Amino acid sequence: MKSKSIGLSPKSFYYGYDSKKDLKHLVRLVLILVFIALLTGMIGIWVVYRSAHERHLDMLRAFANTQGDVLDAYMLLDEVKSGRVHGDTPHEHNLDNVKELLLKQESFLETGQLLLAYEDTSTGKYILIGTGHMPSGQHSVLVVENTRELTPSMRLALEGKEGVLEGQDLHGAPVVTAYLPISKHNAGLVVMLNQSEFYAPYHRARLITLGIGVVFVVFGTWVIWSAEQKNLRQVREREQLIRLSFENSAIGKALVAPDGSWLRANKSLVNILGYTEDELLRMDFQSITYPEDLEADLDHVQAMLKGEINVYHMDKRYFHKSGDIIWSHLSVSLVRDEQGEPKFFISQIQDITERKRVEFENQRLHERLMDQLSLRRQQLDTASGALEGFAYSVSHDLRAPLRAMSGFSQALQEEYGDKLDDTASDYIRRIHRASTNMAELIDSILRLSRTSFGELNVVSLDITAMSKRVVENCRVVEPDYPVEVRVAPGLKGQGDLRLIGSVLDNLIGNAWKYTHGVENPLIEVGQEHVTLSEQSDDSVLAFYVRDNGVGFDMAYSNKLFRPFQRIHSDREFEGSGVGLASAQTIINRHGGQIWAQGQTGKGATFYFTLNHTQFDSEKNSTS
Amino acid sequence: MIPKKILLAEDNPDDELLTTRALKKCGVLNEVDVVRNGQEVIDYLECTGKYTDRTPYEPQLVLLDLKMPVKDGLEALEYIRKSDKFKTLPVVILTSSREESDLISGYKLGVNSIVCKPINFEEFSEAVRHLGMYWLLINEYPTR
């Protein structure tokens, strides 16, 4: 299918206006109007003409009647005067007199003639008496052999008929006649008027009407013409508006035939693609589409031609005239004709090369970051593994020499104790105690390392039940310790059962430990809103373990959670110094926070949260 | 009479001395043969390698340290349990490891008992004493 076969002239079809076509249309319209005007005028004139014509003919006839009456009256008067009212051959004489009378009479109007004819009984010839232009003079008498030489109207009059007739006089000039018989004298009377004179008013009227008609038609044409011109100008302006907005749109726009040929391209598109419009019009979009993007585009085109979709958008690549690849965002809609057949596509093409470049760059950057991240993670995993291995080695390899120290000092004491003095025995005891302490330290390091590695197995936790279990364990170890423990009911959380258990072990164990020696020892486990800082109103719902034990100096609070930092000396309270450090590690791994408040001699409160989502949801539900 | 020997696999001479001393102190008078790694355990049992000339009899009890060079205790244990000849041999792991994974692999491989080596010599002696008593005197195992 060729683009031109769809019947669009590429240059003009989208203007929607064809000057030649519209001119023809206009001329046709004017002609129709003129025709209607003329037809109406002619019918009007004809009707008026008919009635006027009849009236004029009637007048002519009436005039003829009047003349006849006059002649009758004259002849009667003549008879009375001569006393031959009842004579045998009166009419010859009478008619002779009438002849005299007629011959004296002037012709009427300009070409009007009065004709009288009768048969001369003596000769059998017909005598025609007429006023006006008779062949033999101004007033003349004509004698003819028979009626055939007379005009048809006179013949009709002599036959005793009455009427009007258009015909010719004896000279062949066109005339209008009215005829009637004067039966008393066997004569016929004809009133005759030249047609030129009879119809002169009609000619004048026709000319005036024609003139006025022409003026009206010209004026009407001018009015219609100018109205149409104004309309056309408006249409043209509108078209120009559309054309200008098409031409000067910042977005590349094109009209594309169903087969893909470019029908029209605006300046922006020309700039984007680098081809001139004329060059584009000789190509189709397929030939400058990046091959990888062609199939998707054609799929869309087919779907649209089938009516499955109304519009489509896609990012695709074109080849610039220079061969560069242009990234574009394409939006296409289809225009159909009145029959629903696809007419052309409206394509809007935006140059997004720069955006794509940035996108690609971002993607590359992202990929590089991810690579780096995974490398870091690998490094971290390696480091973690190394650290884990190190902790493992420490726990095994360091223990062996300790075991030797401890074991052989013990063996020395057992087997050679009697040979040693007190000082030597004391030294041996010190070696033994030191090795035991070191073993505990090693165990602590191992515990701390265990809390830092390994998977978090997050489940729903019943903190209340877990706390109670810790307390029970403490009571098993020290059943006689008169401490009051209050665990709030319904404490729930999310976390790793073993690790959070270890945190509770630690915190409750600490509270248990540090309340020794105070009056009415009390340990409370619960949950409350805590304001994080004095500057802000933000508060979190945190679990707490509170005791009224020896407490601590807030000045040292930052040391609490560091491994092997102990505020209280070994002598007072047992402990390895990694409990709070591992608690902090565990809580941090859960995405929570742990902190402490206390005062020397007035007890301590350890708070912890399990994650930030809890903080958010709590905040929302309380606000 | 076949001597009721104990095979001790221990690469650390200190631990070896402490173990044998503890056994003696507990009244376990059985002879203890000591090997240094897992491979030597296998060689000892199969009378191969440097034990080719050994009089072939099975020990009454194998005490295995876990962490040893060449082949570790778990590898030796795996070999023993896979061998038709030795799979009924009582094997006890003596280890300083408290790693759960070690314990689990040990039991999975069919160890009879795992005893953690305590640092404290008294505890250690106690553990060894129990071991010796149980596996040498109390425990009944199939006679061949």
mmCIF file of C-alpha atoms in Angstrom, chain A residues 288-560:
data_model
loop_
_atom_site.group_PDB
_atom_site.id
_atom_site.type_symbol
_atom_site.label_atom_id
_atom_site.label_comp_id
_atom_site.label_asym_id
_atom_site.label_seq_id
_atom_site.Cartn_x
_atom_site.Cartn_y
_atom_site.Cartn_z
ATOM 1 C CA ILE A 288 15.259 4.963 10.419
ATOM 2 C CA THR A 289 14.147 2.890 13.405
ATOM 3 C CA TYR A 290 16.797 1.075 15.412
ATOM 4 C CA PRO A 291 16.333 -2.582 14.393
ATOM 5 C CA GLU A 292 15.869 -3.885 17.937
ATOM 6 C CA ASP A 293 12.984 -1.513 18.553
ATOM 7 C CA LEU A 294 11.225 -2.065 15.246
ATOM 8 C CA GLU A 295 9.278 -5.177 16.128
ATOM 9 C CA ALA A 296 7.704 -3.725 19.230
ATOM 10 C CA ASP A 297 6.723 -0.620 17.306
ATOM 11 C CA LEU A 298 5.217 -2.585 14.419
ATOM 12 C CA ASP A 299 3.295 -4.756 16.898
ATOM 13 C CA HIS A 300 1.788 -1.607 18.314
ATOM 14 C CA VAL A 301 0.987 -0.304 14.836
ATOM 15 C CA GLN A 302 -0.792 -3.539 13.933
ATOM 16 C CA ALA A 303 -2.743 -3.571 17.180
ATOM 17 C CA MET A 304 -3.796 -0.007 16.518
ATOM 18 C CA LEU A 305 -4.802 -0.652 12.913
ATOM 19 C CA LYS A 306 -6.904 -3.573 14.141
ATOM 20 C CA GLY A 307 -8.526 -1.262 16.647
ATOM 21 C CA GLU A 308 -7.257 -3.156 19.668
ATOM 22 C CA ILE A 309 -5.643 -0.064 21.110
ATOM 23 C CA ASN A 310 -6.339 3.617 20.669
ATOM 24 C CA VAL A 311 -2.952 5.019 21.579
ATOM 25 C CA TYR A 312 0.446 3.714 22.429
ATOM 26 C CA HIS A 313 3.550 5.045 24.080
ATOM 27 C CA MET A 314 6.977 3.602 23.935
ATOM 28 C CA ASP A 315 10.619 4.467 24.311
ATOM 29 C CA LYS A 316 12.431 3.695 21.104
ATOM 30 C CA ARG A 317 15.552 4.505 19.186
ATOM 31 C CA TYR A 318 15.884 6.202 15.812
ATOM 32 C CA PHE A 319 18.902 6.701 13.650
ATOM 33 C CA HIS A 320 19.831 10.320 13.255
ATOM 34 C CA LYS A 321 20.858 11.302 9.744
ATOM 35 C CA SER A 322 24.411 11.337 11.058
ATOM 36 C CA GLY A 323 24.012 7.712 12.138
ATOM 37 C CA ASP A 324 23.854 8.517 15.824
ATOM 38 C CA ILE A 325 21.266 6.724 17.889
ATOM 39 C CA ILE A 326 18.500 8.932 19.206
ATOM 40 C CA TRP A 327 16.466 7.771 22.164
ATOM 41 C CA SER A 328 12.903 9.010 21.948
ATOM 42 C CA HIS A 329 9.644 8.773 23.721
ATOM 43 C CA LEU A 330 6.987 8.054 21.119
ATOM 44 C CA SER A 331 3.247 8.616 21.556
ATOM 45 C CA VAL A 332 1.001 7.582 18.699
ATOM 46 C CA SER A 333 -2.683 7.926 17.956
ATOM 47 C CA LEU A 334 -4.617 6.966 14.836
ATOM 48 C CA VAL A 335 -6.997 9.095 12.768
ATOM 49 C CA ARG A 336 -9.680 7.261 10.847
ATOM 50 C CA ASP A 337 -11.847 8.579 8.031
ATOM 51 C CA GLU A 338 -15.653 8.659 8.003
ATOM 52 C CA GLN A 339 -15.753 5.038 6.897
ATOM 53 C CA GLY A 340 -13.561 4.038 9.820
ATOM 54 C CA GLU A 341 -10.617 3.237 7.584
ATOM 55 C CA PRO A 342 -7.210 4.213 8.983
ATOM 56 C CA LYS A 343 -6.197 7.544 7.546
ATOM 57 C CA PHE A 344 -2.960 8.453 9.241
ATOM 58 C CA PHE A 345 -1.091 8.260 12.518
ATOM 59 C CA ILE A 346 -0.294 11.250 14.653
ATOM 60 C CA SER A 347 3.116 10.590 16.132
ATOM 61 C CA GLN A 348 4.649 12.696 18.859
ATOM 62 C CA ILE A 349 8.327 12.158 19.327
ATOM 63 C CA GLN A 350 10.356 13.512 22.201
ATOM 64 C CA ASP A 351 14.100 13.381 22.294
ATOM 65 C CA ILE A 352 15.010 11.662 25.554
ATOM 66 C CA THR A 353 18.556 10.785 24.633
ATOM 67 C CA GLU A 354 19.927 12.897 27.435
ATOM 68 C CA ARG A 355 17.511 11.426 29.949
ATOM 69 C CA LYS A 356 18.341 7.926 28.796
ATOM 70 C CA ARG A 357 22.020 8.712 29.047
ATOM 71 C CA VAL A 358 21.529 9.854 32.626
ATOM 72 C CA GLU A 359 19.386 6.800 33.277
ATOM 73 C CA PHE A 360 22.016 4.496 31.884
ATOM 74 C CA GLU A 361 24.654 6.306 33.814
ATOM 75 C CA ASN A 362 22.593 5.968 36.953
ATOM 76 C CA GLN A 363 22.047 2.339 36.206
ATOM 77 C CA ARG A 364 25.737 1.807 35.634
ATOM 78 C CA LEU A 365 26.445 3.694 38.806
ATOM 79 C CA HIS A 366 23.872 1.634 40.602
ATOM 80 C CA GLU A 367 25.343 -1.561 39.230
ATOM 81 C CA ARG A 368 28.805 -0.454 40.208
ATOM 82 C CA LEU A 369 27.562 0.401 43.668
ATOM 83 C CA MET A 370 25.817 -2.927 43.922
ATOM 84 C CA ASP A 371 28.985 -4.640 42.769
ATOM 85 C CA GLN A 372 30.943 -2.752 45.346
ATOM 86 C CA LEU A 373 28.308 -3.513 47.912
ATOM 87 C CA SER A 374 28.372 -7.193 47.163
ATOM 88 C CA LEU A 375 32.150 -7.081 47.203
ATOM 89 C CA ARG A 376 32.013 -5.365 50.567
ATOM 90 C CA ARG A 377 29.505 -7.899 51.745
ATOM 91 C CA GLN A 378 31.773 -10.641 50.568
ATOM 92 C CA GLN A 379 34.668 -8.996 52.323
ATOM 93 C CA LEU A 380 32.523 -8.613 55.384
ATOM 94 C CA ASP A 381 31.422 -12.216 55.174
ATOM 95 C CA THR A 382 35.037 -13.227 54.806
ATOM 96 C CA ALA A 383 35.953 -11.046 57.727
ATOM 97 C CA SER A 384 33.069 -12.437 59.743
ATOM 98 C CA GLY A 385 34.094 -15.918 58.840
ATOM 99 C CA ALA A 386 37.668 -15.143 59.772
ATOM 100 C CA LEU A 387 36.525 -13.643 63.034
ATOM 101 C CA GLU A 388 34.314 -16.606 63.720
ATOM 102 C CA GLY A 389 37.169 -18.932 62.929
ATOM 103 C CA PHE A 390 39.372 -16.851 65.133
ATOM 104 C CA ALA A 391 36.912 -17.030 67.999
ATOM 105 C CA TYR A 392 36.659 -20.754 67.483
ATOM 106 C CA SER A 393 40.415 -21.148 67.517
ATOM 107 C CA VAL A 394 40.650 -18.973 70.555
ATOM 108 C CA SER A 395 38.150 -21.065 72.393
ATOM 109 C CA HIS A 396 39.962 -24.252 71.515
ATOM 110 C CA ASP A 397 43.590 -23.436 71.260
ATOM 111 C CA LEU A 398 43.787 -21.005 74.127
ATOM 112 C CA ARG A 399 41.972 -23.390 76.352
ATOM 113 C CA ALA A 400 44.533 -26.138 75.971
ATOM 114 C CA PRO A 401 47.457 -24.260 77.546
ATOM 115 C CA LEU A 402 45.116 -23.016 80.243
ATOM 116 C CA ARG A 403 44.085 -26.518 80.917
ATOM 117 C CA ALA A 404 47.738 -27.435 81.199
ATOM 118 C CA MET A 405 48.428 -24.532 83.561
ATOM 119 C CA SER A 406 45.455 -25.299 85.678
ATOM 120 C CA GLY A 407 45.902 -29.062 85.547
ATOM 121 C CA PHE A 408 49.579 -29.154 86.299
ATOM 122 C CA SER A 409 49.394 -26.553 89.038
ATOM 123 C CA GLN A 410 46.719 -28.744 90.549
ATOM 124 C CA ALA A 411 48.863 -31.846 90.070
ATOM 125 C CA LEU A 412 51.820 -30.052 91.616
ATOM 126 C CA GLN A 413 49.747 -29.108 94.607
ATOM 127 C CA GLU A 414 48.354 -32.592 94.955
ATOM 128 C CA GLU A 415 51.485 -34.553 94.494
ATOM 129 C CA TYR A 416 54.112 -32.244 95.907
ATOM 130 C CA GLY A 417 52.037 -30.069 98.227
ATOM 131 C CA ASP A 418 53.712 -31.465 101.283
ATOM 132 C CA LYS A 419 57.100 -30.391 99.979
ATOM 133 C CA LEU A 420 56.044 -26.808 99.279
ATOM 134 C CA ASP A 421 55.900 -24.008 101.764
ATOM 135 C CA ASP A 422 52.949 -21.684 102.095
ATOM 136 C CA THR A 423 54.302 -19.091 99.706
ATOM 137 C CA ALA A 424 54.816 -21.694 96.970
ATOM 138 C CA SER A 425 51.327 -23.039 97.549
ATOM 139 C CA ASP A 426 49.968 -19.490 97.312
ATOM 140 C CA TYR A 427 51.731 -18.983 93.994
ATOM 141 C CA ILE A 428 50.294 -22.203 92.707
ATOM 142 C CA ARG A 429 46.812 -21.116 93.769
ATOM 143 C CA ARG A 430 47.311 -17.790 91.984
ATOM 144 C CA ILE A 431 48.350 -19.574 88.786
ATOM 145 C CA HIS A 432 45.310 -21.758 89.074
ATOM 146 C CA ARG A 433 42.934 -18.832 89.708
ATOM 147 C CA ALA A 434 44.401 -16.796 86.875
ATOM 148 C CA SER A 435 43.966 -19.644 84.425
ATOM 149 C CA THR A 436 40.371 -20.113 85.554
ATOM 150 C CA ASN A 437 39.643 -16.397 85.069
ATOM 151 C CA MET A 438 41.191 -16.457 81.667
ATOM 152 C CA ALA A 439 39.100 -19.428 80.679
ATOM 153 C CA GLU A 440 36.013 -17.469 81.653
ATOM 154 C CA LEU A 441 37.181 -14.527 79.573
ATOM 155 C CA ILE A 442 37.666 -16.809 76.617
ATOM 156 C CA ASP A 443 34.187 -18.205 77.070
ATOM 157 C CA SER A 444 32.844 -14.656 77.155
ATOM 158 C CA ILE A 445 34.633 -13.733 73.960
ATOM 159 C CA LEU A 446 33.162 -16.778 72.337
ATOM 160 C CA ARG A 447 29.684 -15.878 73.576
ATOM 161 C CA LEU A 448 30.044 -12.330 72.307
ATOM 162 C CA SER A 449 31.190 -13.538 68.933
ATOM 163 C CA ARG A 450 28.258 -15.939 68.769
ATOM 164 C CA THR A 451 25.810 -13.091 69.296
ATOM 165 C CA SER A 452 27.342 -11.160 66.410
ATOM 166 C CA PHE A 453 27.151 -13.853 63.780
ATOM 167 C CA GLY A 454 24.685 -16.334 62.542
ATOM 168 C CA GLU A 455 21.172 -15.988 61.235
ATOM 169 C CA LEU A 456 18.473 -14.096 63.088
ATOM 170 C CA ASN A 457 15.461 -16.329 63.404
ATOM 171 C CA VAL A 458 12.757 -13.760 64.090
ATOM 172 C CA VAL A 459 9.579 -15.076 65.671
ATOM 173 C CA SER A 460 6.838 -13.730 67.910
ATOM 174 C CA LEU A 461 8.092 -13.586 71.449
ATOM 175 C CA ASP A 462 6.224 -13.725 74.723
ATOM 176 C CA ILE A 463 8.556 -11.475 76.681
ATOM 177 C CA THR A 464 6.509 -11.959 79.842
ATOM 178 C CA ALA A 465 6.879 -15.723 79.806
ATOM 179 C CA MET A 466 10.537 -15.512 78.860
ATOM 180 C CA SER A 467 11.251 -13.107 81.720
ATOM 181 C CA LYS A 468 9.451 -15.326 84.196
ATOM 182 C CA ARG A 469 11.533 -18.282 83.072
ATOM 183 C CA VAL A 470 14.735 -16.315 83.657
ATOM 184 C CA VAL A 471 13.531 -15.406 87.139
ATOM 185 C CA GLU A 472 12.724 -19.056 87.851
ATOM 186 C CA ASN A 473 16.227 -20.077 86.805
ATOM 187 C CA CYS A 474 17.674 -17.477 89.128
ATOM 188 C CA ARG A 475 15.512 -18.756 91.956
ATOM 189 C CA VAL A 476 16.728 -22.293 91.345
ATOM 190 C CA VAL A 477 20.301 -21.127 91.771
ATOM 191 C CA GLU A 478 19.498 -18.920 94.732
ATOM 192 C CA PRO A 479 16.195 -20.024 96.255
ATOM 193 C CA ASP A 480 16.619 -18.093 99.492
ATOM 194 C CA TYR A 481 17.213 -14.643 98.002
ATOM 195 C CA PRO A 482 14.278 -12.507 99.170
ATOM 196 C CA VAL A 483 13.835 -10.404 96.035
ATOM 197 C CA GLU A 484 10.449 -9.297 94.791
ATOM 198 C CA VAL A 485 10.088 -9.622 91.028
ATOM 199 C CA ARG A 486 7.203 -8.046 89.125
ATOM 200 C CA VAL A 487 6.809 -9.000 85.491
ATOM 201 C CA ALA A 488 4.132 -7.054 83.592
ATOM 202 C CA PRO A 489 1.669 -9.281 81.753
ATOM 203 C CA GLY A 490 1.209 -9.353 78.006
ATOM 204 C CA LEU A 491 4.641 -8.214 76.872
ATOM 205 C CA LYS A 492 5.030 -9.147 73.222
ATOM 206 C CA GLY A 493 7.774 -8.625 70.720
ATOM 207 C CA GLN A 494 9.443 -9.937 67.609
ATOM 208 C CA GLY A 495 12.915 -11.350 67.715
ATOM 209 C CA ASP A 496 15.261 -14.289 67.848
ATOM 210 C CA LEU A 497 14.147 -16.482 70.735
ATOM 211 C CA ARG A 498 17.613 -17.582 71.822
ATOM 212 C CA LEU A 499 19.277 -14.199 71.493
ATOM 213 C CA ILE A 500 16.536 -12.181 73.166
ATOM 214 C CA GLY A 501 16.457 -14.871 75.831
ATOM 215 C CA SER A 502 20.131 -14.206 76.353
ATOM 216 C CA VAL A 503 19.442 -10.454 76.639
ATOM 217 C CA LEU A 504 16.788 -11.081 79.265
ATOM 218 C CA ASP A 505 19.121 -13.511 81.030
ATOM 219 C CA ASN A 506 21.662 -10.804 81.133
ATOM 220 C CA LEU A 507 19.490 -7.876 82.190
ATOM 221 C CA ILE A 508 17.474 -9.776 84.774
ATOM 222 C CA GLY A 509 20.612 -11.580 85.921
ATOM 223 C CA ASN A 510 22.317 -8.214 86.404
ATOM 224 C CA ALA A 511 19.342 -6.862 88.325
ATOM 225 C CA TRP A 512 19.338 -9.993 90.463
ATOM 226 C CA LYS A 513 23.038 -9.574 91.069
ATOM 227 C CA TYR A 514 23.104 -5.868 91.806
ATOM 228 C CA THR A 515 20.185 -5.836 94.220
ATOM 229 C CA HIS A 516 22.114 -7.965 96.637
ATOM 230 C CA GLY A 517 22.703 -6.046 99.814
ATOM 231 C CA VAL A 518 19.836 -3.512 99.468
ATOM 232 C CA GLU A 519 16.735 -3.494 101.600
ATOM 233 C CA ASN A 520 13.572 -4.874 100.037
ATOM 234 C CA PRO A 521 15.150 -5.765 96.722
ATOM 235 C CA LEU A 522 12.760 -5.277 93.803
ATOM 236 C CA ILE A 523 13.030 -6.122 90.145
ATOM 237 C CA GLU A 524 10.436 -4.969 87.608
ATOM 238 C CA VAL A 525 10.077 -6.021 83.998
ATOM 239 C CA GLY A 526 7.644 -4.097 81.795
ATOM 240 C CA GLN A 527 7.086 -1.737 78.923
ATOM 241 C CA GLU A 528 6.600 2.038 78.894
ATOM 242 C CA HIS A 529 6.839 5.128 76.715
ATOM 243 C CA VAL A 530 10.183 6.803 77.036
ATOM 244 C CA THR A 531 11.094 10.207 75.682
ATOM 245 C CA LEU A 532 14.341 9.840 73.824
ATOM 246 C CA SER A 533 15.612 13.377 74.119
ATOM 247 C CA GLU A 534 14.647 16.518 75.970
ATOM 248 C CA GLN A 535 14.473 18.502 72.740
ATOM 249 C CA SER A 536 11.861 16.371 71.106
ATOM 250 C CA ASP A 537 8.518 14.961 72.077
ATOM 251 C CA ASP A 538 9.218 11.744 70.243
ATOM 252 C CA SER A 539 8.765 8.838 72.516
ATOM 253 C CA VAL A 540 9.219 5.153 72.062
ATOM 254 C CA LEU A 541 7.565 2.236 73.677
ATOM 255 C CA ALA A 542 10.437 0.361 75.244
ATOM 256 C CA PHE A 543 10.785 -2.735 77.347
ATOM 257 C CA TYR A 544 12.571 -2.155 80.641
ATOM 258 C CA VAL A 545 14.214 -4.092 83.433
ATOM 259 C CA ARG A 546 14.336 -1.973 86.558
ATOM 260 C CA ASP A 547 15.933 -2.689 89.904
ATOM 261 C CA ASN A 548 16.481 -0.800 93.105
ATOM 262 C CA GLY A 549 20.018 -2.112 93.481
ATOM 263 C CA VAL A 550 23.356 -0.396 93.662
ATOM 264 C CA GLY A 551 22.769 1.492 90.423
ATOM 265 C CA PHE A 552 25.562 3.248 88.602
ATOM 266 C CA ASP A 553 26.950 6.659 87.973
ATOM 267 C CA MET A 554 25.462 8.106 84.770
ATOM 268 C CA ALA A 555 28.920 9.483 84.013
ATOM 269 C CA TYR A 556 29.913 5.927 83.253
ATOM 270 C CA SER A 557 26.782 5.043 81.330
ATOM 271 C CA ASN A 558 28.656 5.046 78.036
ATOM 272 C CA LYS A 559 31.021 2.431 79.377
ATOM 273 C CA LEU A 560 28.270 0.047 80.355
#
